[in-house]
Short mmCIF file of C-alpha atoms in Angstrom, two decimals:
data_model
loop_
_atom_site.label_atom_id
_atom_site.label_comp_id
_atom_site.label_asym_id
_atom_site.label_seq_id
_atom_site.Cartn_x
_atom_site.Cartn_y
_atom_site.Cartn_z
CA UNK A 607 3.16 -15.52 22.69
CA UNK A 608 0.42 -13.53 20.80
CA UNK A 609 3.23 -11.32 18.88
CA UNK A 610 5.95 -14.20 18.81
CA UNK A 611 8.56 -12.32 17.32
CA UNK A 612 8.98 -9.82 20.50
CA UNK A 613 10.56 -11.57 23.62
CA UNK A 614 11.38 -8.91 25.84
CA UNK A 615 9.64 -5.93 27.11
CA UNK A 616 11.16 -2.40 25.47
CA UNK A 617 10.95 -0.43 28.78
CA UNK A 618 12.44 -2.74 31.31
CA UNK A 619 13.73 -5.90 29.23
CA UNK A 620 12.01 -8.47 31.48
CA UNK A 621 10.30 -11.53 29.31
CA UNK A 622 7.09 -11.00 27.84
CA UNK A 623 4.24 -13.13 28.98
CA UNK A 624 0.75 -13.99 26.58
CA UNK A 625 -1.82 -12.78 28.38
CA UNK A 626 -5.45 -11.71 27.72
CA UNK A 627 -6.21 -8.08 27.37
CA UNK A 628 -9.79 -7.24 26.57
CA UNK A 629 -10.89 -10.13 23.85
CA UNK A 630 -7.36 -10.50 22.15
CA UNK A 631 -4.14 -12.06 23.74
CA UNK A 632 -1.15 -9.86 23.82
CA UNK A 633 2.47 -9.97 25.04
CA UNK A 634 2.48 -8.37 28.37
CA UNK A 635 5.45 -7.39 30.64
CA UNK A 636 5.00 -8.94 34.44
CA UNK A 637 7.32 -6.56 35.86
CA UNK A 638 6.25 -2.98 34.25
CA UNK A 639 2.63 -4.12 32.80
CA UNK A 640 3.71 -2.80 29.41
CA UNK A 641 1.47 -4.11 26.63
CA UNK A 642 2.46 -4.80 23.12
CA UNK A 643 -0.16 -3.59 20.72
CA UNK A 644 1.39 -4.48 17.43
CA UNK A 645 -0.23 -1.57 14.94
CA UNK A 646 -1.13 -2.35 11.52
CA UNK A 647 1.01 -0.85 8.88
CA UNK A 648 -0.74 1.56 6.70
CA UNK A 649 -0.34 1.06 2.97
CA UNK A 650 -1.33 3.42 0.15
CA UNK A 651 -2.53 2.50 -3.10
CA UNK A 652 -3.05 5.03 -6.38
CA UNK A 653 -5.03 4.35 -9.38
CA UNK A 654 -3.50 6.62 -12.14
CA UNK A 655 -5.33 7.12 -14.52
CA UNK A 656 -4.96 9.35 -17.76
CA UNK A 657 -6.96 9.86 -20.96
CA UNK A 658 -9.45 6.80 -19.80
CA UNK A 659 -7.05 4.48 -19.27
CA UNK A 660 -5.26 3.18 -16.12
CA UNK A 661 -1.54 2.97 -15.69
CA UNK A 662 0.05 0.07 -13.82
CA UNK A 663 3.70 -0.94 -13.14
CA UNK A 664 5.05 -4.37 -13.47
CA UNK A 665 6.76 -5.36 -10.19
CA UNK A 666 10.25 -5.57 -10.32
CA UNK A 667 10.27 -7.30 -6.38
CA UNK A 668 8.66 -9.62 -4.28
CA UNK A 669 6.22 -9.98 -3.48
CA UNK A 670 4.07 -10.07 -6.63
CA UNK A 671 7.50 -9.96 -8.85
CA UNK A 672 6.09 -10.09 -12.76
CA UNK A 673 3.05 -9.27 -11.98
CA UNK A 674 1.40 -5.88 -12.59
CA UNK A 675 -0.26 -3.35 -10.04
CA UNK A 676 -1.03 -0.27 -8.70
CA UNK A 677 1.63 2.33 -7.26
CA UNK A 678 1.84 1.96 -3.48
CA UNK A 679 3.60 1.38 -0.57
CA UNK A 680 4.21 2.20 3.02
CA UNK A 681 3.46 5.34 4.91
CA UNK A 682 6.45 6.26 7.41
CA UNK A 683 5.85 7.09 10.67
CA UNK A 684 4.87 10.91 10.71
CA UNK A 685 3.95 11.21 7.12
CA UNK A 686 0.70 12.48 5.85
CA UNK A 687 -1.02 9.45 4.17
CA UNK A 688 -1.48 11.88 0.76
CA UNK A 689 2.09 12.86 0.54
CA UNK A 690 3.24 8.92 1.05
CA UNK A 691 1.01 8.39 -1.64
CA UNK A 692 1.89 11.18 -4.04
CA UNK A 693 5.78 10.06 -3.12
CA UNK A 694 5.29 6.66 -4.16
CA UNK A 695 3.83 7.11 -7.55
CA UNK A 696 6.79 9.79 -8.30
CA UNK A 697 9.35 6.83 -6.83
CA UNK A 698 8.03 4.33 -9.32
CA UNK A 699 6.90 6.31 -12.48
CA UNK A 700 8.50 9.76 -11.97
CA UNK A 701 5.21 11.46 -12.38
CA UNK A 702 3.66 14.31 -10.85
CA UNK A 703 -0.40 13.60 -10.11
CA UNK A 704 -3.07 15.05 -8.63
CA UNK A 705 -4.90 13.00 -6.00
CA UNK A 706 -8.51 13.24 -7.36
CA UNK A 707 -10.33 11.12 -4.13
CA UNK A 708 -10.18 8.10 -1.82
CA UNK A 709 -11.33 5.28 -3.14
CA UNK A 710 -11.91 3.34 -0.12
CA UNK A 711 -9.93 1.42 2.68
CA UNK A 712 -9.31 -2.04 2.92
CA UNK A 713 -8.33 -4.75 5.42
CA UNK A 714 -8.76 -8.36 6.63
CA UNK A 715 -8.89 -10.56 9.40
CA UNK A 716 -5.34 -11.81 10.07
CA UNK A 717 -3.26 -9.60 7.80
CA UNK A 718 -1.43 -6.81 9.43
CA UNK A 719 -1.76 -4.06 6.70
CA UNK A 720 -4.52 -1.57 6.04
CA UNK A 721 -4.68 -0.16 2.43
CA UNK A 722 -6.00 3.81 1.70
CA UNK A 723 -6.54 3.58 -2.22
CA UNK A 724 -6.66 7.21 -3.94
CA UNK A 725 -7.89 8.03 -7.34
CA UNK A 726 -5.26 9.87 -9.60
CA UNK A 727 -4.64 11.98 -12.56
CA UNK A 728 -1.58 13.03 -13.95
CA UNK A 729 -0.31 16.68 -13.28
CA UNK A 730 -1.38 19.21 -16.14
CA UNK A 731 -1.84 15.99 -18.16
CA UNK A 732 1.47 15.95 -18.93
CA UNK A 733 3.21 12.15 -19.22
CA UNK A 734 6.34 13.39 -20.46
CA UNK A 735 8.48 12.81 -17.33
CA UNK A 736 7.03 8.94 -17.07
CA UNK A 737 10.13 7.01 -16.52
CA UNK A 738 10.60 3.70 -15.24
CA UNK A 739 12.33 2.97 -11.92
CA UNK A 740 13.93 -0.43 -12.29
CA UNK A 741 14.63 -1.13 -8.55
CA UNK A 742 10.96 -1.55 -8.14
CA UNK A 743 8.90 -1.80 -11.65
CA UNK A 744 10.32 -3.49 -14.34
CA UNK A 745 7.61 -2.04 -17.03
CA UNK A 746 5.04 0.55 -17.06
CA UNK A 747 2.02 0.72 -19.38
CA UNK A 748 -1.64 2.08 -19.94
CA UNK A 749 -4.50 -0.25 -20.15
CA UNK A 750 -8.28 0.54 -20.95
CA UNK A 751 -10.45 -0.79 -17.83
CA UNK A 752 -12.20 -3.42 -20.01
CA UNK A 753 -8.29 -4.50 -20.90
CA UNK A 754 -6.50 -4.82 -17.56
CA UNK A 755 -4.19 -7.75 -17.09
CA UNK A 756 -4.37 -10.28 -13.96
CA UNK A 757 -3.29 -7.95 -10.67
CA UNK A 758 -0.50 -8.81 -8.03
CA UNK A 759 -2.41 -8.55 -4.67
CA UNK A 760 -5.84 -9.86 -3.52
CA UNK A 761 -7.27 -6.33 -2.84
CA UNK A 762 -6.37 -4.88 -6.28
CA UNK A 763 -9.19 -6.20 -8.16
CA UNK A 764 -11.43 -4.59 -5.38
CA UNK A 765 -9.99 -1.26 -5.39
CA UNK A 766 -10.31 -1.63 -8.95
CA UNK A 767 -14.02 -2.34 -9.11
CA UNK A 768 -14.92 0.26 -6.46
CA UNK A 769 -12.60 2.81 -8.36
CA UNK A 770 -14.10 2.39 -11.86
CA UNK A 771 -17.18 4.19 -10.81
CA UNK A 772 -15.39 7.55 -10.87
CA UNK A 773 -12.88 6.91 -14.03
#
């Protein structure tokens, strides 16, 4: 099956079969005609800048445990994308930030995630609330753009490159 983790139709519980729909193979229900379309999962990524430096977190969870990364996470169903970006930064750093613009959208063939990357600055330039959230992040640090450590995820370097034009 194209979506091997799904065996039964969520509408009528019949066994799904693999069938070509358009140009792509999908799991289809022969009983009721349901077609399983797996949606890509939307992820926010936020590049937080302050005084010409970029705030990064050292990940305390997999994937990428122990590596540096921007802040972000999944957008919940029904959640505004920008609100998810602000929420993720708050959860991981305790900072309130302002989104200063879209850096870009990133996806790759065969990967279930679509990333939306934003540029952000600390609200009121106040980093006094900066606090590590150890469930997800083991360390927080500011880096100059030319002193960045190796980053955790495949798109991080591209996001950094695309975002530096405005930083």
